[in-house]
Coordinates of C-alpha atoms and ligand atoms in Angstrom, one line a residue:
Chain A
X15 CA -46.4 38.8 -26.2
X16 CA -45.6 35.4 -27.6
X17 CA -42.8 33.3 -26.3
X18 CA -41.9 29.8 -27.2
X19 CA -45.4 28.4 -27.0
X20 CA -45.7 27.0 -30.6
X21 CA -49.2 27.1 -32.0
X22 CA -49.0 23.4 -32.7
X23 CA -48.3 20.7 -30.1
X24 CA -45.8 19.3 -32.5
X25 CA -45.9 18.1 -36.0
X26 CA -48.5 15.3 -36.1
X27 CA -47.0 12.0 -37.4
X28 CA -49.8 11.9 -39.9
X29 CA -51.6 14.9 -41.3
X30 CA -54.7 15.7 -39.3
X31 CA -57.6 14.3 -41.2
X32 CA -60.2 16.5 -39.5
X33 CA -61.2 19.6 -41.2
X34 CA -63.9 20.6 -38.7
X35 CA -63.2 21.0 -35.0
X36 CA -62.6 17.6 -33.5
X37 CA -65.3 16.0 -31.3
X38 CA -64.4 13.8 -28.4
X39 CA -66.4 10.9 -26.9
X40 CA -65.6 8.9 -23.8
X41 CA -64.4 5.4 -24.4
X42 CA -63.3 2.5 -22.1
X43 CA -61.4 0.2 -24.4
X44 CA -58.2 1.2 -26.3
X45 CA -57.2 -1.1 -29.2
X46 CA -53.5 -1.8 -29.6
X47 CA -53.1 0.2 -32.9
X48 CA -54.4 3.5 -31.6
X49 CA -52.3 6.6 -30.9
X50 CA -52.7 7.6 -27.3
X51 CA -51.8 11.0 -25.8
X52 CA -51.6 12.0 -22.2
X53 CA -53.2 15.4 -21.4
X54 CA -49.7 16.7 -20.5
X55 CA -48.4 16.1 -24.0
X56 CA -51.0 18.6 -25.5
X57 CA -50.5 22.3 -26.1
X58 CA -52.1 24.8 -23.7
X59 CA -54.7 25.6 -26.3
X60 CA -55.7 21.9 -26.8
X61 CA -55.7 21.4 -23.0
X62 CA -58.0 24.4 -22.6
X63 CA -60.4 23.1 -25.2
X64 CA -60.5 19.8 -23.5
X65 CA -60.9 21.3 -20.0
X66 CA -63.8 23.4 -21.2
X67 CA -65.5 21.0 -23.6
X68 CA -69.3 21.2 -23.7
X69 CA -71.7 18.2 -23.7
X70 CA -71.6 18.0 -27.5
X71 CA -67.9 17.0 -27.1
X72 CA -66.9 19.5 -29.8
X73 CA -63.5 21.0 -29.0
X74 CA -63.3 24.8 -29.5
X75 CA -60.0 24.6 -31.4
X76 CA -58.6 25.1 -34.9
X77 CA -58.3 21.5 -36.3
X78 CA -55.1 22.3 -38.0
X79 CA -53.5 23.7 -34.8
X80 CA -53.7 20.5 -32.8
X81 CA -51.8 17.2 -33.0
X82 CA -55.0 15.4 -32.4
X83 CA -56.1 13.2 -35.3
X84 CA -59.3 11.2 -35.8
X85 CA -59.1 8.0 -33.9
X86 CA -56.6 9.2 -31.3
X87 CA -57.3 8.7 -27.7
X88 CA -56.6 11.3 -25.0
X89 CA -56.1 10.3 -21.4
X90 CA -57.7 13.0 -19.2
X91 CA -60.4 12.6 -16.5
X92 CA -61.6 9.8 -18.7
X93 CA -60.3 8.3 -21.9
X94 CA -61.6 10.3 -24.9
X95 CA -61.6 9.2 -28.5
X96 CA -61.3 11.9 -31.2
X97 CA -64.1 11.4 -33.8
Chain B
X214 CA -16.4 18.1 -42.0
X215 CA -19.7 17.3 -40.4
X216 CA -20.2 17.7 -36.7
X217 CA -20.6 14.8 -34.4
X218 CA -23.3 15.0 -31.7
X219 CA -23.6 12.5 -28.9
X220 CA -26.7 12.4 -26.7
X221 CA -26.8 10.4 -23.5
X222 CA -30.3 9.3 -22.6
X223 CA -33.2 8.4 -24.9
X224 CA -36.0 9.8 -22.8
X225 CA -38.2 12.6 -24.1
X226 CA -35.4 15.2 -23.7
X227 CA -32.7 13.2 -25.6
X228 CA -35.1 12.0 -28.3
X229 CA -36.5 15.4 -29.0
X230 CA -33.0 16.8 -29.2
X231 CA -32.1 14.2 -31.7
X232 CA -35.1 15.0 -33.8
X233 CA -34.3 18.7 -33.8
X234 CA -30.6 18.2 -34.5
X235 CA -31.4 16.1 -37.6
X236 CA -33.8 18.9 -38.8
X237 CA -31.1 21.5 -38.2
X238 CA -28.1 19.6 -39.4
X239 CA -28.9 17.1 -42.2
X240 CA -25.3 15.9 -42.5
X241 CA -24.3 15.6 -38.9
X242 CA -23.3 12.4 -37.1
X243 CA -25.8 11.8 -34.3
X244 CA -25.6 9.0 -31.7
X245 CA -28.0 8.4 -28.8
X246 CA -26.8 6.1 -26.0
X247 CA -29.1 4.7 -23.4
X248 CA -28.8 2.2 -20.7
X249 CA -32.4 1.1 -21.2
X250 CA -33.2 -1.9 -23.4
X251 CA -35.8 -0.1 -25.5
X252 CA -36.1 3.1 -27.5
X253 CA -38.2 6.1 -26.4
X254 CA -41.5 5.3 -24.8
X255 CA -44.2 7.4 -23.2
X256 CA -43.1 7.5 -19.6
X257 CA -46.2 9.4 -18.6
X258 CA -48.5 6.7 -19.9
X259 CA -46.8 3.7 -18.2
X260 CA -49.1 4.2 -15.2
X261 CA -52.1 3.6 -17.4
X262 CA -50.5 0.4 -18.6
X263 CA -49.8 -0.7 -14.9
X264 CA -53.5 0.1 -14.1
X265 CA -54.4 -2.4 -16.8
X266 CA -56.2 0.2 -18.9
X267 CA -53.8 0.5 -21.8
X268 CA -52.0 -2.3 -23.8
X269 CA -48.3 -2.1 -24.4
X270 CA -48.3 -0.9 -28.0
X271 CA -49.5 2.7 -27.6
X272 CA -46.9 3.3 -24.9
X273 CA -44.1 3.0 -27.4
X274 CA -43.2 6.3 -29.2
X275 CA -40.3 5.3 -31.4
X276 CA -39.3 1.9 -32.7
X277 CA -35.8 1.3 -34.0
X278 CA -36.8 2.2 -37.6
X279 CA -37.4 5.8 -36.4
X280 CA -33.7 6.1 -35.7
X281 CA -32.7 4.3 -38.9
X282 CA -35.0 6.6 -41.0
X283 CA -33.2 9.6 -39.6
X284 CA -29.7 8.2 -39.7
X285 CA -29.4 8.4 -36.0
X286 CA -27.2 5.7 -34.3
X287 CA -29.2 4.3 -31.3
X288 CA -27.0 2.4 -28.8
X289 CA -29.2 0.4 -26.3
X290 CA -28.3 -1.3 -23.1
X291 CA -25.2 0.9 -22.7
X292 CA -24.4 2.8 -19.5
X293 CA -22.0 5.7 -20.0
X294 CA -19.7 5.7 -17.0
X295 CA -17.1 8.4 -17.7
X296 CA -16.8 11.8 -19.5
X297 CA -13.6 13.4 -20.5
X298 CA -14.5 17.0 -21.4
X299 CA -11.0 17.9 -22.5
X300 CA -10.6 14.9 -24.8
X301 CA -14.2 15.2 -25.9
X302 CA -14.8 11.5 -25.2
X303 CA -17.2 9.3 -23.3
X304 CA -16.6 5.8 -22.0
X305 CA -19.3 3.2 -21.6
X306 CA -19.5 0.3 -19.0
X307 CA -18.1 -2.1 -21.6
X308 CA -15.0 0.1 -22.3
X309 CA -16.3 1.4 -25.6
X310 CA -15.2 5.0 -26.2
X311 CA -17.3 7.5 -28.1
X312 CA -15.9 10.8 -29.5
X313 CA -18.1 13.9 -29.7
X314 CA -17.8 17.5 -30.9
X315 CA -20.9 18.4 -28.9
X316 CA -22.4 16.4 -26.1
X317 CA -25.9 16.4 -24.6
X318 CA -26.6 14.9 -21.2
X319 CA -30.3 14.1 -21.0
X320 CA -29.9 11.5 -18.2
X321 CA -32.8 12.2 -15.9
X322 CA -33.1 10.7 -12.4
X323 CA -33.5 7.4 -10.6
X324 CA -36.0 6.8 -7.8
X325 CA -34.7 7.3 -4.3
X326 CA -34.5 4.2 -2.1
X327 CA -36.1 4.4 1.3
X328 CA -33.2 4.0 3.8
X329 CA -34.9 1.6 6.2
X330 CA -34.6 -2.0 7.2
X331 CA -35.7 -4.6 4.6
X332 CA -36.5 -2.0 1.9
X333 CA -34.9 -4.4 -0.6
X334 CA -37.5 -7.1 0.1
X335 CA -39.2 -8.7 -2.8
X336 CA -42.6 -7.1 -3.5
X337 CA -41.3 -3.5 -2.9
X338 CA -41.5 -1.4 -6.1
X339 CA -40.1 1.9 -7.3
X340 CA -41.5 3.4 -10.4
X341 CA -39.6 5.0 -13.3
X342 CA -39.2 2.7 -16.3
X343 CA -41.5 0.8 -18.5
X344 CA -39.9 -2.4 -17.1
X345 CA -40.9 -1.2 -13.6
X346 CA -44.5 -0.7 -14.9
X347 CA -44.5 -4.3 -16.2
X348 CA -43.3 -5.7 -12.9
X349 CA -45.8 -3.6 -11.0
X350 CA -48.7 -4.7 -13.2
X351 CA -47.8 -8.3 -12.9
X352 CA -47.5 -8.2 -9.2
X353 CA -50.5 -6.0 -8.3
X354 CA -52.8 -8.2 -10.3
X355 CA -52.0 -11.0 -7.8
X356 CA -51.9 -8.8 -4.7
X357 CA -54.3 -8.8 -1.8
X358 CA -53.3 -5.6 0.1
X359 CA -51.0 -2.7 -0.5
X360 CA -49.0 0.1 1.0
X361 CA -47.9 3.2 -0.8
X362 CA -45.3 5.7 0.5
X363 CA -44.6 9.1 -0.9
X364 CA -47.1 11.9 -0.8
X365 CA -46.3 13.5 -4.1
X366 CA -47.1 13.3 -7.8
X367 CA -45.5 9.9 -8.3
X368 CA -46.8 8.4 -5.1
X369 CA -50.3 9.1 -6.2
X370 CA -49.8 7.2 -9.4
X371 CA -48.9 4.2 -7.4
X372 CA -52.0 4.7 -5.2
X373 CA -54.1 5.0 -8.3
X374 CA -52.7 1.8 -9.8
X375 CA -53.6 -0.2 -6.7
X376 CA -57.1 1.4 -6.8
X377 CA -57.6 0.7 -10.5
X378 CA -56.5 -2.9 -9.9
X379 CA -59.1 -3.3 -7.1
X380 CA -56.5 -3.8 -4.3
X381 CA -57.3 -2.3 -1.0
X382 CA -54.5 0.0 0.2
X383 CA -53.0 2.2 2.8
X384 CA -51.2 5.4 1.7
X385 CA -48.8 6.3 4.4
X386 CA -47.9 10.0 4.5
X387 CA -45.8 12.3 6.7
X388 CA -47.8 15.2 8.0
X389 CA -51.5 15.7 7.6
X390 CA -52.0 16.3 3.9
X391 CA -51.0 14.8 0.5
X392 CA -48.4 17.1 -1.3
X393 CA -48.4 19.4 1.7
X394 CA -45.8 21.7 0.2
X395 CA -48.1 22.7 -2.6
X396 CA -51.6 22.1 -1.3
X397 CA -53.4 23.3 1.9
X398 CA -55.5 21.0 4.0
X399 CA -58.6 22.2 2.0
X400 CA -57.1 21.3 -1.3
X401 CA -55.6 18.0 -0.1
X402 CA -58.9 16.9 1.4
X403 CA -60.3 16.7 -2.1
X404 CA -57.6 14.3 -3.1
X405 CA -57.9 12.3 0.2
X406 CA -61.7 11.9 -0.4
X407 CA -61.1 10.7 -4.0
X408 CA -58.6 8.2 -2.7
X409 CA -61.0 6.9 0.0
X410 CA -63.7 6.5 -2.6
X411 CA -61.3 4.2 -4.4
X412 CA -60.5 2.1 -1.3
X413 CA -57.1 3.7 -0.7
X414 CA -57.0 5.0 2.9
X415 CA -54.6 7.9 3.5
X416 CA -52.8 7.5 6.8
X417 CA -51.4 10.8 8.2
X418 CA -48.4 11.5 10.5
X419 CA -47.0 8.2 9.4
X420 CA -44.3 6.9 7.1
X421 CA -42.1 3.7 7.3
X422 CA -39.8 2.7 10.1
X423 CA -39.1 -0.7 8.6
X424 CA -40.6 -3.5 6.6
X425 CA -41.3 -7.0 7.7
X426 CA -40.6 -9.9 5.3
X427 CA -41.1 -13.7 5.4
X428 CA -38.4 -16.4 5.2
X429 CA -38.3 -16.1 1.4
X430 CA -37.5 -12.4 1.6
X431 CA -41.0 -11.3 0.5
X432 CA -42.5 -8.2 2.1
X433 CA -45.4 -8.9 4.5
X434 CA -45.9 -5.5 6.2
X435 CA -44.8 -1.9 6.7
X436 CA -44.3 -0.7 10.3
X437 CA -44.7 3.0 10.7
X438 CA -42.7 5.2 13.1
X439 CA -45.7 5.0 15.6
X440 CA -45.3 1.3 15.7
X441 CA -48.5 0.7 13.7
X442 CA -48.4 -2.4 11.4
X443 CA -49.9 -2.3 7.9
X444 CA -50.0 -5.8 6.2
X445 CA -49.1 -5.6 2.6
X446 CA -47.9 -8.0 -0.1
X447 CA -47.4 -5.1 -2.5
X448 CA -45.5 -1.9 -1.6
X449 CA -44.9 1.1 -3.8
X450 CA -42.4 3.7 -2.9
X451 CA -42.0 7.2 -4.6
X452 CA -40.2 9.5 -2.2
X453 CA -38.2 11.4 -4.8
X454 CA -35.5 11.2 -7.4
X455 CA -31.8 11.1 -7.3
X456 CA -30.5 12.8 -10.4
X457 CA -28.0 10.8 -12.4
X458 CA -25.0 12.9 -11.7
X459 CA -22.5 10.1 -10.9
X460 CA -20.9 10.3 -14.3
X461 CA -19.9 13.9 -13.7
X462 CA -17.6 12.8 -10.9
X463 CA -14.0 13.6 -11.9
X464 CA -15.0 16.3 -14.3
X465 CA -15.4 20.0 -13.6
X466 CA -18.9 20.2 -15.0
X467 CA -20.9 22.2 -12.5
X468 CA -23.8 20.5 -10.8
X469 CA -25.6 20.3 -7.5
X470 CA -28.8 18.2 -7.4
X471 CA -28.9 18.6 -11.2
X472 CA -26.5 19.9 -13.9
X473 CA -26.2 23.7 -14.0
X474 CA -27.1 25.1 -17.4
X475 CA -27.9 28.6 -18.6
X476 CA -31.2 29.5 -20.4
X477 CA -29.6 28.0 -23.6
X478 CA -29.1 24.6 -21.8
X479 CA -25.3 24.9 -21.9
X480 CA -23.1 23.8 -19.0
X481 CA -19.9 25.6 -18.0
X482 CA -18.3 23.7 -20.9
X483 CA -18.9 25.2 -24.3
X484 CA -19.4 21.8 -26.0
X485 CA -21.5 20.2 -23.3
X486 CA -25.2 20.8 -22.9
X487 CA -27.9 19.2 -20.7
X488 CA -31.7 18.9 -21.0
X489 CA -34.7 17.5 -19.2
X490 CA -35.2 16.5 -15.5
X491 CA -31.4 16.5 -15.0
X492 CA -31.0 20.3 -15.4
X493 CA -30.9 23.0 -12.8
X494 CA -31.5 25.7 -15.4
X495 CA -31.4 29.5 -15.2
X496 CA -35.1 30.2 -15.2
X497 CA -35.6 33.5 -16.9
X498 CA -39.1 33.9 -15.4
X499 CA -38.1 33.2 -11.8
X500 CA -34.8 35.0 -12.2
X501 CA -33.0 32.1 -10.4
X502 CA -32.0 28.5 -10.8
X503 CA -34.8 26.0 -11.0
X504 CA -35.5 22.4 -11.8
X505 CA -38.6 21.0 -13.6
X506 CA -39.8 17.4 -13.5
X507 CA -42.4 17.3 -16.3
X508 CA -42.7 15.8 -19.7
X509 CA -43.5 19.0 -21.6
X510 CA -40.6 20.9 -20.1
X511 CA -38.1 18.0 -20.8
X512 CA -39.3 17.9 -24.4
X513 CA -38.9 21.6 -24.8
X514 CA -35.5 21.6 -23.2
X515 CA -34.3 18.9 -25.6
X516 CA -35.4 21.0 -28.6
X517 CA -33.9 24.2 -27.2
X518 CA -30.6 22.4 -26.3
X519 CA -30.3 21.0 -29.9
X520 CA -30.9 24.5 -31.4
X521 CA -28.2 26.0 -29.2
X522 CA -25.8 23.1 -29.9
X523 CA -26.0 24.0 -33.5
X524 CA -26.1 27.8 -33.0
X525 CA -25.5 28.9 -29.4
X526 CA -27.8 31.7 -28.3
X527 CA -30.4 31.0 -31.0
X528 CA -33.2 29.8 -28.7
X529 CA -34.0 30.6 -25.0
X530 CA -35.8 28.4 -22.6
X531 CA -38.7 30.4 -21.3
X532 CA -41.4 28.0 -20.2
X533 CA -44.1 27.5 -17.6
X534 CA -44.2 23.9 -16.8
X535 CA -47.3 22.0 -16.0
X536 CA -48.2 18.5 -14.7
X537 CA -51.6 17.0 -14.3
X538 CA -53.3 14.1 -12.6
X539 CA -55.8 12.1 -14.6
X540 CA -56.8 9.5 -12.1
X541 CA -60.0 11.1 -10.8
X542 CA -63.3 12.3 -12.3
X543 CA -62.2 15.9 -11.6
X544 CA -59.1 17.3 -13.3
X545 CA -56.0 18.4 -11.4
X546 CA -53.2 20.6 -12.8
X547 CA -50.1 22.1 -11.1
X548 CA -48.0 24.6 -13.0
X549 CA -44.8 26.6 -12.5
X550 CA -43.3 26.1 -9.1
X551 CA -46.2 25.7 -6.7
X552 CA -44.0 24.9 -3.7
X553 CA -42.1 28.2 -4.0
X554 CA -43.2 31.7 -3.2
X555 CA -43.3 34.1 -0.2
X556 CA -47.1 34.2 -0.1
X557 CA -50.1 32.4 -1.5
X558 CA -53.8 32.8 -2.1
X559 CA -56.4 30.1 -2.4
X560 CA -60.1 29.6 -2.7
X561 CA -62.4 26.6 -2.5
X562 CA -65.5 26.7 -4.7
X563 CA -67.1 23.2 -4.1
X564 CA -66.2 19.8 -2.8
X565 CA -64.2 19.1 -5.9
X566 CA -63.1 22.6 -6.9
X567 CA -60.2 24.5 -5.4
X568 CA -57.3 26.8 -6.5
X569 CA -54.1 28.0 -5.0
X570 CA -51.6 30.4 -6.5
X571 CA -48.0 30.8 -5.2
X572 CA -46.7 34.4 -5.3
X573 CA -43.1 35.6 -5.1
X574 CA -42.2 39.3 -5.1
X575 CA -45.8 40.1 -6.2
X576 CA -45.7 37.8 -9.2
X577 CA -47.3 34.4 -9.8
X578 CA -44.7 31.6 -9.7
X579 CA -46.9 28.6 -9.7
X580 CA -50.2 27.2 -8.7
X581 CA -52.5 24.2 -8.4
X582 CA -56.0 24.0 -9.9
X583 CA -58.4 21.3 -8.9
X584 CA -61.8 20.8 -10.6
X585 CA -61.7 23.6 -13.1
X586 CA -58.7 24.0 -15.3
X587 CA -60.1 26.8 -17.4
X588 CA -58.1 29.7 -15.8
X589 CA -54.8 27.8 -16.6
X590 CA -54.0 29.9 -19.7
X591 CA -54.6 33.2 -17.9
X592 CA -52.5 32.3 -14.9
X593 CA -49.7 31.0 -17.0
X594 CA -49.7 34.1 -19.2
X595 CA -49.5 36.3 -16.1
X596 CA -46.6 34.1 -14.8
X597 CA -44.8 34.1 -18.2
X598 CA -45.1 37.8 -18.6
X599 CA -44.0 38.4 -14.9
X600 CA -47.0 40.6 -14.3
X601 CA -47.1 42.3 -10.9
X602 CA -50.4 41.2 -9.2
X603 CA -49.6 42.4 -5.7
X604 CA -52.7 43.9 -4.0
X605 CA -55.0 41.9 -6.3
X606 CA -54.7 38.4 -5.0
X607 CA -58.4 38.1 -4.1
X608 CA -59.3 39.1 -7.6
X609 CA -57.1 36.4 -9.0
X610 CA -59.0 33.6 -7.3
X611 CA -62.5 34.9 -8.1
X612 CA -64.2 31.8 -9.6
X613 CA -64.7 33.3 -13.1
X614 CA -61.5 35.3 -13.0
X615 CA -60.8 37.2 -16.3
X616 CA -57.6 39.1 -17.1
X617 CA -59.7 42.3 -17.6
X618 CA -60.6 42.1 -13.8
X619 CA -57.1 43.2 -13.0
X620 CA -56.3 46.9 -12.4
X621 CA -53.3 49.1 -13.0
X622 CA -50.3 47.8 -15.0
X623 CA -51.6 44.3 -14.6
X624 CA -54.7 45.2 -16.6
X625 CA -52.6 45.8 -19.7
X626 CA -52.1 42.1 -20.2
Ligands
FAD210 C1 -44.4 7.0 -13.4 C2 -44.2 8.4 -13.9 C3 -45.3 9.2 -14.1 C4 -45.1 10.5 -14.6 N1 -46.2 11.3 -14.9 C5 -46.0 12.5 -15.4 C6 -47.2 13.3 -15.8 O1 -48.3 12.9 -15.7 N2 -46.9 14.5 -16.4 C7 -45.7 15.0 -16.6 O2 -45.5 16.1 -17.1 N3 -44.6 14.3 -16.2 C8 -44.7 13.1 -15.6 N4 -43.6 12.4 -15.2 C9 -42.3 13.0 -15.3 C10 -41.8 12.9 -16.7 O3 -41.9 11.5 -17.1 C11 -40.3 13.3 -16.7 O4 -40.3 14.6 -16.3 C12 -39.7 13.2 -18.1 O5 -39.9 11.9 -18.7 C13 -38.2 13.4 -18.1 O6 -37.6 13.2 -19.3 P1 -36.0 13.1 -19.4 O7 -35.8 12.8 -20.8 O8 -35.5 14.4 -18.9 O9 -35.5 12.0 -18.5 P2 -35.8 10.4 -18.5 O10 -37.1 10.1 -19.1 O11 -35.6 9.9 -17.1 O12 -34.7 9.9 -19.4 C14 -33.3 9.8 -19.1 C15 -32.8 8.5 -19.7 O13 -31.3 8.5 -19.6 C16 -30.9 7.2 -19.3 N5 -29.6 7.3 -18.6 C17 -29.3 7.9 -17.4 N6 -28.0 7.9 -17.1 C18 -27.5 7.2 -18.2 C19 -26.1 6.8 -18.5 N7 -25.1 7.1 -17.6 N8 -25.9 6.2 -19.6 C20 -26.9 5.9 -20.5 N9 -28.2 6.2 -20.3 C21 -28.4 6.9 -19.1 C22 -32.0 6.7 -18.4 O14 -32.1 5.3 -18.3 C23 -33.2 7.2 -19.1 O15 -33.7 6.4 -20.1 C24 -43.8 11.0 -14.7 C25 -42.7 10.2 -14.4 C26 -42.9 8.9 -14.0 C27 -41.7 8.0 -13.7

């Protein structure tokens, strides 16, 4: 049964420019112009993909179904940049 | 004639309602009034700013052009002081009156003050706004030692800020465990150890009896009820929220700790809605009134409220809230209502992996996951779909639990 969990986190402010699944890498510095998301802003699917990410950093998620865009940073157990 | 919508509060609930209202009603008049001096920012990232890990810029979500582009009137620095539901008007602190056809109250809460001697001394901080975060950051960068009070989800942010800024600290808690209403000793111990590794020492069976301050009114120490003295030039307090219900006084809008709304976010007045932290909503999953204090829930409530302001009954709030902690190298997530329930089941898998589920009438109503968040989706699904899991609690906390492991009716999920 599907309730109000939308398949997207929300409309991204810019169209996602990733056509393959996003890859995340840990970063320590965040430049001022970057979009930053807290883990709690992400959909359940994106959260699941981040929580179960393998060493390769590739998220098991449909790139069109996440608000994450290339260059974004996610605050989770570390800061991750989306490649 | 176009409808006029007024929203009080430009937090995530108010702002997401404005966005949805504009999508649904291109010609409506929409006004957002906030007592803050800046438009919507990311309240759940201000802790990262205070830690010194993020610059200011990414914390901002909307600049003023966002409102201009959508033809939404944004009124900053304006405290609404009165509502007249019969006249459909609001009054602000400067006497300005605003008329509305439909009103949304998305007014959140304000941190509770500690009712002890000298709790207004300089150097004692509460934490809710971006301005609070700026003040905290400026102060903690100069501080030598700290005390944090409030063993919950906001208190741990303050403790993590002191840790990230390299300031040694004492974290004074009542009882013997951090967030003792949601975690057992086993679960809390994982958090205690992580704090200790970061030079923040949890102090149990403690709290604050009063603060000491110097001749300039600056805090110097916290004295706990046992008489123990903890020197501190930085103090952070997060003992809870008072919901901003003062403006309801004199109206017959129903409220208790928060504003009563149904699952469509409507109050007992047809033209007045509420959304976000301020609501005590009819939770269709729990079957009773509940209150959430989380970003995702507030955002969803804003969206749902807006849809129902346009077309009442068109969208129901059915949501399992969640809230995570991102301060440690292991993940932490609480979901639903982990402090409720008539029974619970828990399991510890390693020094940094633990789970607890709160059960009410045989159904999951909340939980806390530490170390491994992968079962989140399964537990939330079982909760959302109100699946009876009685008799199968041990199965639920098997380390690699799968929905197929459940038997009987529960297995059909
Ligand atoms: C430091 C901190 C960390 C947090 N971390 C997390 C987290 O990690 N994950 C998570 O899910 N949640 C977190 N939260 C909780 C989350 O931020 C809130 O649940 C959410 O922001 C609530 O949004 P809201 O719009 O309902 O209320 P608010 O954001 O409180 O907005 C209400 C607005 O209304 C204004 N207002 C109130 N009364 C009036 C009035 N009479 N007139 C005019 N304006 C008025 C207020 O000034 C405020 O701007 C955190 C909160 C804080 C403070």
